[in-house]
Structures are given as structure tokens and as C-alpha cells.
Coordinates of C-alpha atoms and ligand atoms in Angstrom, one line a residue:
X1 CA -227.7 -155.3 50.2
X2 CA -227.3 -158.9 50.3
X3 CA -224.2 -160.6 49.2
X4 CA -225.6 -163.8 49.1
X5 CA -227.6 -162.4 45.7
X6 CA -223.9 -162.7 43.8
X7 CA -221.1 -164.9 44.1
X8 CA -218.3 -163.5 46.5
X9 CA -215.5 -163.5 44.2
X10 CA -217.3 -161.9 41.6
X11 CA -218.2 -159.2 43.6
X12 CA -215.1 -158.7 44.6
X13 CA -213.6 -158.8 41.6
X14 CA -216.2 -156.0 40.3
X15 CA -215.5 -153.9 43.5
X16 CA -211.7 -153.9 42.6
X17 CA -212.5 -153.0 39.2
X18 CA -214.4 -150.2 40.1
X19 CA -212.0 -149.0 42.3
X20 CA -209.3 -148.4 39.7
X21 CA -211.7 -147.1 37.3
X22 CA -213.2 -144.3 39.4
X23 CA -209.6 -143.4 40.3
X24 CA -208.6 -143.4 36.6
X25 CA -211.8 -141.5 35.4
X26 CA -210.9 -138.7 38.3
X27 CA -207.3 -138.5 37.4
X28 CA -207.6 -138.2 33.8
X29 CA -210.0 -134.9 33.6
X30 CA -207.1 -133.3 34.5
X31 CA -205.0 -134.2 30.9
X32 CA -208.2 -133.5 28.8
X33 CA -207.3 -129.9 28.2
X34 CA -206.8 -127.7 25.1
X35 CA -203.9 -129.1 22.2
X36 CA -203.9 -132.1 23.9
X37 CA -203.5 -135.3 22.3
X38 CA -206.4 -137.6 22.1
X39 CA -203.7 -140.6 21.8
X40 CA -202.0 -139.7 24.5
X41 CA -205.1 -139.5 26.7
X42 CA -206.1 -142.8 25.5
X43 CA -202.8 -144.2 25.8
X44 CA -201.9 -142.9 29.5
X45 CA -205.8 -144.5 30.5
X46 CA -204.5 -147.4 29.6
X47 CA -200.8 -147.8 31.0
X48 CA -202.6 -146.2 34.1
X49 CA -205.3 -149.0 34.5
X50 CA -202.2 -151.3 34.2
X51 CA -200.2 -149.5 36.9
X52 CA -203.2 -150.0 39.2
X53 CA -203.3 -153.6 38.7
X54 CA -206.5 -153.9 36.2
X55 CA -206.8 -155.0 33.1
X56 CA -208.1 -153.3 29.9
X57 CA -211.4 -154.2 29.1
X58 CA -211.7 -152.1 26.3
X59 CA -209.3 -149.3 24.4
X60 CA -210.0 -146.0 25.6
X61 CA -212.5 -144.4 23.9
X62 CA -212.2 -140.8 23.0
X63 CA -215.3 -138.7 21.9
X64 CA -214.7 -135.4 20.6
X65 CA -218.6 -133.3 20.1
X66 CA -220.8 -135.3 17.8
X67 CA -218.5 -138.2 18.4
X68 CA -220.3 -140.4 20.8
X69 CA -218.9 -143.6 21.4
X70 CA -216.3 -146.5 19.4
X71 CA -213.7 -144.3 18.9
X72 CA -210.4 -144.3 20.1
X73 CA -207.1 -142.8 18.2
X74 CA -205.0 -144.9 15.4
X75 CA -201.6 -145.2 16.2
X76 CA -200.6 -142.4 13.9
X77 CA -203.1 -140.2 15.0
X78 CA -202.2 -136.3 15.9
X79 CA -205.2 -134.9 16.5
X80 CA -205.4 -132.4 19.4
X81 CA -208.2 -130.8 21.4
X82 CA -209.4 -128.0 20.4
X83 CA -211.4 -125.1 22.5
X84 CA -215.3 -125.7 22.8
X85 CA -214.6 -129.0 22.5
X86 CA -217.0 -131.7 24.4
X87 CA -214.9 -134.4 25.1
X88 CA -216.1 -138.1 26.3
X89 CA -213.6 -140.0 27.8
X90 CA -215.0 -143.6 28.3
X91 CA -212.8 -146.6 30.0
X92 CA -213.5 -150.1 31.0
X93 CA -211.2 -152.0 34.1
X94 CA -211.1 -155.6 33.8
X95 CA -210.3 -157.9 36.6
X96 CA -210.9 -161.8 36.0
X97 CA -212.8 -160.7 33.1
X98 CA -215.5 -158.7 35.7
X99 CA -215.3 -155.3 33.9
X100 CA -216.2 -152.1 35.4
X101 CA -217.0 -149.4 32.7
X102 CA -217.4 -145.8 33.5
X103 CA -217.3 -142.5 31.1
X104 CA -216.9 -138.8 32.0
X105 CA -217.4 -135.8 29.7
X106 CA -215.3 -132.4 29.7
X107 CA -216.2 -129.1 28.6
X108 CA -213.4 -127.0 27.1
X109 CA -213.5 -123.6 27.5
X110 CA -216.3 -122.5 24.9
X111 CA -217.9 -125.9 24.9
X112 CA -221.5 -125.9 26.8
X113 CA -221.3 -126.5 30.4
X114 CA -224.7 -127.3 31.2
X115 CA -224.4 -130.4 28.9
X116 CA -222.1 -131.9 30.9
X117 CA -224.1 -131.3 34.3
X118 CA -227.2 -132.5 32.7
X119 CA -225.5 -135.8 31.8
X120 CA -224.0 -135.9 35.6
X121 CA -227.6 -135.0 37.0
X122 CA -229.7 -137.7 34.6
X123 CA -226.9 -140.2 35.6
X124 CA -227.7 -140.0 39.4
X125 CA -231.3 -139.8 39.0
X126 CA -231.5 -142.7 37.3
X127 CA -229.1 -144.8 40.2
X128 CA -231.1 -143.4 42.6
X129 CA -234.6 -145.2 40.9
X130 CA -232.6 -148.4 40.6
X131 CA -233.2 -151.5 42.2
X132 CA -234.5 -155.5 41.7
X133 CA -237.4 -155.2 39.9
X134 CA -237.5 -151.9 38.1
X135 CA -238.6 -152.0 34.1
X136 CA -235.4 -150.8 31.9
X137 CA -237.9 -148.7 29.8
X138 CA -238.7 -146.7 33.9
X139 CA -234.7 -146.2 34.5
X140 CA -235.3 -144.9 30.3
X141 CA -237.9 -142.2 31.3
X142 CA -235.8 -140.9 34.5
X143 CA -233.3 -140.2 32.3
X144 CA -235.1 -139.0 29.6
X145 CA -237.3 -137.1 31.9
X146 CA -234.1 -135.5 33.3
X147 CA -232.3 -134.5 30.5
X148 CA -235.2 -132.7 28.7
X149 CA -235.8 -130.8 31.7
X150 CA -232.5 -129.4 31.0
X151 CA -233.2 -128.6 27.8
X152 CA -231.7 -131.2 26.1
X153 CA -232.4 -134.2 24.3
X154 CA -231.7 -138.3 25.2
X155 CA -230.3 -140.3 23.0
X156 CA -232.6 -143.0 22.0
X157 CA -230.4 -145.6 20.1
X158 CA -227.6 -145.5 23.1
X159 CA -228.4 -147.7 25.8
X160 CA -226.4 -149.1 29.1
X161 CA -225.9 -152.7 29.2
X162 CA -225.8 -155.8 31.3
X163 CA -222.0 -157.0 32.5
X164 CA -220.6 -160.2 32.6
X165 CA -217.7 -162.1 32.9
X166 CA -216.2 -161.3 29.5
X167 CA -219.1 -160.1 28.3
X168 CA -219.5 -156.4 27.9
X169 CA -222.9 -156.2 26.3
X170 CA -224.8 -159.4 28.2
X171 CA -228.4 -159.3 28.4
X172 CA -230.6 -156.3 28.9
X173 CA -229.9 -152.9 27.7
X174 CA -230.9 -149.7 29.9
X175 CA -232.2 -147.1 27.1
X176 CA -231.7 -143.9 27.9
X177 CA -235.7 -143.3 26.7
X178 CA -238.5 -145.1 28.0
X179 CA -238.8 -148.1 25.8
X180 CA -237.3 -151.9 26.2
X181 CA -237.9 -154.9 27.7
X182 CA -236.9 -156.7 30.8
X183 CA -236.2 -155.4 34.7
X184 CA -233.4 -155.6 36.5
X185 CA -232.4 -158.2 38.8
X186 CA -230.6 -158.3 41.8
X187 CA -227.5 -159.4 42.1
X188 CA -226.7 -158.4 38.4
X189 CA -224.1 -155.5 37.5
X190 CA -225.0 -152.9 34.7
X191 CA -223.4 -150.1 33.1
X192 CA -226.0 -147.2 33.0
X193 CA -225.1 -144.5 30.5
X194 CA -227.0 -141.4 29.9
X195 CA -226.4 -139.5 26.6
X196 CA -227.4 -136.2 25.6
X197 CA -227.1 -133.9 22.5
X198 CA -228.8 -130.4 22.0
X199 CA -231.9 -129.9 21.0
X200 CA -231.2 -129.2 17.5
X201 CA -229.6 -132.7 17.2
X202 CA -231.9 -136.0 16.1
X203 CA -231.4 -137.5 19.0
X204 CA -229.6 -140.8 17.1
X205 CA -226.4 -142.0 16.5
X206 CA -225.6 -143.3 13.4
X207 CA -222.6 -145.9 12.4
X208 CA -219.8 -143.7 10.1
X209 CA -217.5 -145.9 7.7
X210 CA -214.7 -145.8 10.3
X211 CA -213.9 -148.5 13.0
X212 CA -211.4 -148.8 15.4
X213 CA -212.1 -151.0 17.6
X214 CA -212.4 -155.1 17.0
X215 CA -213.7 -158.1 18.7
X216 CA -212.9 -161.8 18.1
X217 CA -214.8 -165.0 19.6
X218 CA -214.2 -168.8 19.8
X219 CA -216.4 -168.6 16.8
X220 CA -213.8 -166.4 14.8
X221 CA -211.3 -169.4 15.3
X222 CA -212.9 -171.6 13.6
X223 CA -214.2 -169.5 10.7
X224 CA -210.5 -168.6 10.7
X225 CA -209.1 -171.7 9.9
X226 CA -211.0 -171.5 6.2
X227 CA -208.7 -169.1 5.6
X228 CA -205.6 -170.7 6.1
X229 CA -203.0 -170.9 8.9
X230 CA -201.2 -167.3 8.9
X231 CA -205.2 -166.2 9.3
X232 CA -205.9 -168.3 12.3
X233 CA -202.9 -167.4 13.9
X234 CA -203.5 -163.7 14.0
X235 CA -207.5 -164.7 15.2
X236 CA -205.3 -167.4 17.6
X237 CA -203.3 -164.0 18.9
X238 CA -206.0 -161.8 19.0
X239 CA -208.3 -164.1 21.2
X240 CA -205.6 -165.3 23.6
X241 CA -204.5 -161.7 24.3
X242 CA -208.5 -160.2 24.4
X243 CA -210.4 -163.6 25.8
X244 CA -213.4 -161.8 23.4
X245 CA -213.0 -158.4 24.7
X246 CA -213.1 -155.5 22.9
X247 CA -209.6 -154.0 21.2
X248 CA -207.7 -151.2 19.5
X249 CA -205.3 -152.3 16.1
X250 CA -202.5 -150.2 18.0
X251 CA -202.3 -152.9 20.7
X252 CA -201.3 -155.4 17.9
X253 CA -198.2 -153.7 16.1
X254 CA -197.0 -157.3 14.8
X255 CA -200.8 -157.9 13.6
X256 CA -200.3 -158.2 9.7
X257 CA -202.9 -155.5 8.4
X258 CA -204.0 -156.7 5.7
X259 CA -204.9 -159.8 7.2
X260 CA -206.8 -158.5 9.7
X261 CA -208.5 -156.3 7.1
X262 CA -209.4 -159.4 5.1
X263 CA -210.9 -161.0 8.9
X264 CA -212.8 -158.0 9.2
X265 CA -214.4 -157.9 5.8
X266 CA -215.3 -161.6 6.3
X267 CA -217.0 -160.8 8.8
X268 CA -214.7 -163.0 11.3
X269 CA -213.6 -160.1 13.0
X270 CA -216.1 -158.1 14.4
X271 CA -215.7 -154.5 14.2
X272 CA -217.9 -151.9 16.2
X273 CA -218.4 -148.8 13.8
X274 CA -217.3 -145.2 15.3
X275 CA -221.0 -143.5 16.4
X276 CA -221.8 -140.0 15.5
X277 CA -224.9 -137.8 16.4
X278 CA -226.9 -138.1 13.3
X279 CA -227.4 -134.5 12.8
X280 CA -223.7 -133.4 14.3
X281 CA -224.8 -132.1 17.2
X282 CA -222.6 -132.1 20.1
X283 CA -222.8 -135.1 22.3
X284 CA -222.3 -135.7 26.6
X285 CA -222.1 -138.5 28.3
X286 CA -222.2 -139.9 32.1
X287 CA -221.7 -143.2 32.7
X288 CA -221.4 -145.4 35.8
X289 CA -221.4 -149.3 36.3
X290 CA -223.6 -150.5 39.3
X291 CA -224.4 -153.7 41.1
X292 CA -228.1 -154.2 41.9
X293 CA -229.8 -154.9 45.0
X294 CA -233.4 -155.3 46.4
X295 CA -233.0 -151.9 47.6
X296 CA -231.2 -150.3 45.6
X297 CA -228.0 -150.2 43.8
X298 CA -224.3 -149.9 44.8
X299 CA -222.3 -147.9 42.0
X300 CA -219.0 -149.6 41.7
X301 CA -217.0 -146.7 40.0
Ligands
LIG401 CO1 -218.5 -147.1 28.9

């Protein structure tokens, strides 16, 4: 590696991130267990990545089978694991903005195993073809490669993603199928993120009519001031607390609701729409966030 390929701070601050993720993504496995709450997992992620000394990049997201990714519990949510469950537990650290994002699925008892490992096993294959210079589409048909010889199938429409400061999805986009533009620099950090369903399943995700998690931009301001000052404030709140990141309503509890509904539906609030295997099949995921070298990569969580 050479150091010299990305600005010292910024590395450091990435390291640092990583650090506290991994730890959290170990420790948590442990709470993801039969009649447990999916709140309370969520919730203890993120008091945990506090207690570390990171910041929340994103609210924890909770998967549960043909769930795949954007959701994480309401507030008033009570839903508990259940046996054969596969749960995804996906978390982002955030230090100066430098976010480290890293996922781990759990099989309860009755859920299929193997899903899990194959995820695990597509996830280091593909590190182990990265560095400068690769196509995305290549890291795309290790992992696709991988999982089918499993006996599974990729997801096609989920993909890893470029990181930067404050910006979760920069850039390129690692598919998890051979297709896509672009190859990967050194120097640049990227979340790589295999996902698998059965091979019943479509192999898609598709958007349900549910979201949970928001974003708001320097943009948003502005649109919000249209709408009057009480709207601006909340977009005001929203962006001083997140600096753009992504967020969960039950952060907010003094965020009028039906102003931010009315944000949403204006389209100044961004929303990200809860993702479910198109033919509700169960879903695994294996996710880590890497720096890239000329000879490789350096996994950071
Ligand atoms: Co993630």
C-alpha cells in the first residue's frame, strides 16, 4: 500500500471507523436471537457506535428474510424474531463524515445456513480480486460466480458503492453481477456488498410503499423555504443534526410529522423505500468497506 494514494487524515479517520464498526458488527450477533426485538437491536447498534466514539452514519438497518435493505424499526415497533428467520443487520460508523459500512447476516435456528456462508464466502472472494484497476462489472462476476456455485442466486439490482466524506453512495457502484461501468481506483474506499436469495427468488429487489429512512441536502433548504418557516426549520434541524446523511424519524421525536410527511411528499425530503426480494424469497447479505490499493485492498471493518 501506499499512503501517499489518500490523504492522511482521511485514512485515519476511515481506519477509526472501521475499527468501531467491526467491533459492533461482532458484538451484536450475539443479541440477534429468537423473540428478540428488532428495535432494540437497532437501537443498542446505535448507543453502542456512540459509546465507542463514532458517529451514526446511517440508522441501523434491520432485514428480516426477503427484507433486504432500508429498513430499520419505527419507534413503536414490537416486532420480534422469529425461528428460521434470516436476519441482516447492516450499520454504518461515521467519523468526520468518513463512514465505514459493514452488514452481517444471522441464521436462526431453522433459517438456511449455507446462505449465510455463501454470502461470507462471495464477500472475500471478491476483496481478494480487488485492487487499482479492476472493472466493477469483474468484482460483479466473482461474486456472482461465487454465489451460484453455492447454489444460489446474486442479486442484480443491489450493488456496493463508492464512500465519501458525507457521501454514502459517491461514484461507482460494485454490482454484485457482472455488469457496470468504471474500475476502481486506488486510494478510493468502497463498500462491497454481496447479496444472495435462493434460487427460487428473481433475483431483484423491488421498492415496497414503506420508508423509513430519510435524507436531506443543502438543496432541501432551500426548496424548504417555499414552504414557509416552521418547514425550513425542521429541514434546518434535520440537516444540522445529519450533514446529508441518512436518518431514522425515531431520532427526531420533536420533528412535527405531518410536516415532515408534507417534505417528503414534495419531494424535499428524500426517502429511500424499504427493498424486498421481488418474489419473497429469503435474502443474505455480507458486507465489508475497503480501501483500495495498487495491490490490493485493505478491508477497514
Ligand atoms: Co451497509
Amino acid at each position: 500500500m501506499s499512503r501517499s494514494l489518500i490523504d492522511g487524515d482521511v485514512y485515519d479517520s476511515f481506519r477509526a471507523a472501521g475499527e468501531i464498526a467491526r467491533k459492533v458488527r461482532s458484538e451484536v450477533v450475539y443479541r440477534v436471537r429468537e423473540g428478540a426485538s428488532a428495535l432494540e437491536i437497532a437501537t443498542w447498534v446505535e448507543e453502542r457506535i456512540r459509546e465507542l466514539g463514532g458517529g451514526v452514519a446511517f440508522p441501523c438497518n434491520v432485514g428480516v428474510d426477503a427484507v433486504a435493505a432500508h429498513s430499520t424499526p419505527y419507534p413503536d415497533s414490537d416486532y420480534a424474531l422469529r425461528r428460521g428467520s434470516l436476519v441482516k443487520v447492516d450499520l454504518g460508523v461515521e467519523i468526520d463524515g468518513l463512514v465505514a459500512d459493514t452488514a452481517v447476516t444471522v441464521a436462526l435456528p431453522g433459517a438456511d445456513e449455507a446462505m449465510v456462508l455463501a454470502a461470507e464466502r462471495a464477500l472475500e472472494e471478491a476483496l481478494r480480486a480487488i485492487r487499482a484497476g479492476v472493472r466493477v462489472s469483474a468484482v460483479g462476476e466473482v461474486i456472482s460466480r461465487a454465489v451460484t456455485s453455492y447454489g444460489y442466486r446474486p442479486i442484480a439490482n443491489l450493488s456496493g458503492h463508492q464512500i465519501e466524506r458525507y457521501n454514502l453512495h459517491a461514484g461507482l457502484s460494485i454490482p454484485n453481477v457482472p455488469a457496470g461501468e468504471g474500475r476502481l481506483e486506488a486510494g478510493k474506499v468502497y463498500a462491497v456488498e454481496p447479496f444472495l436469495t435462493t434460487r427460487r427468488g428473481a433475483g431483484q429487489v423491488k421498492h415496497i410503499d414503506r420508508v423509513e429512512i430519510f435524507r436531506v441536502s443543502e438543496d432541501s433548504l432551500v426548496r424548504s423555504r417555499r414552504l414557509g418557516p416552521q418547514h425550513e426549520a425542521v429541514v434546518r434541524r434535520l440537516l444540522e443534526s445529519t450533514r446529508g446523511l441518512p436518518y431514522a424519524l425515531r431520532w427526531f421525536p420533536d420533528v412535527d410529522r405531518e410536516i415532515h410527511a408534507v417534505l417528503y411528499r414534495r419531494g424535499i425530503v428524500k426517502g429511500y423505500p424499504v427493498l424486498v426480494e421481488a418474489s419473497g424469497e429469503p435474502v443474505a447479505q455480507a458486507e465489508h468497506t475497503v480501501v483500495v490499493w495498487e495491490d490490493g485492498c485493505e478491508t477497514l471493518t
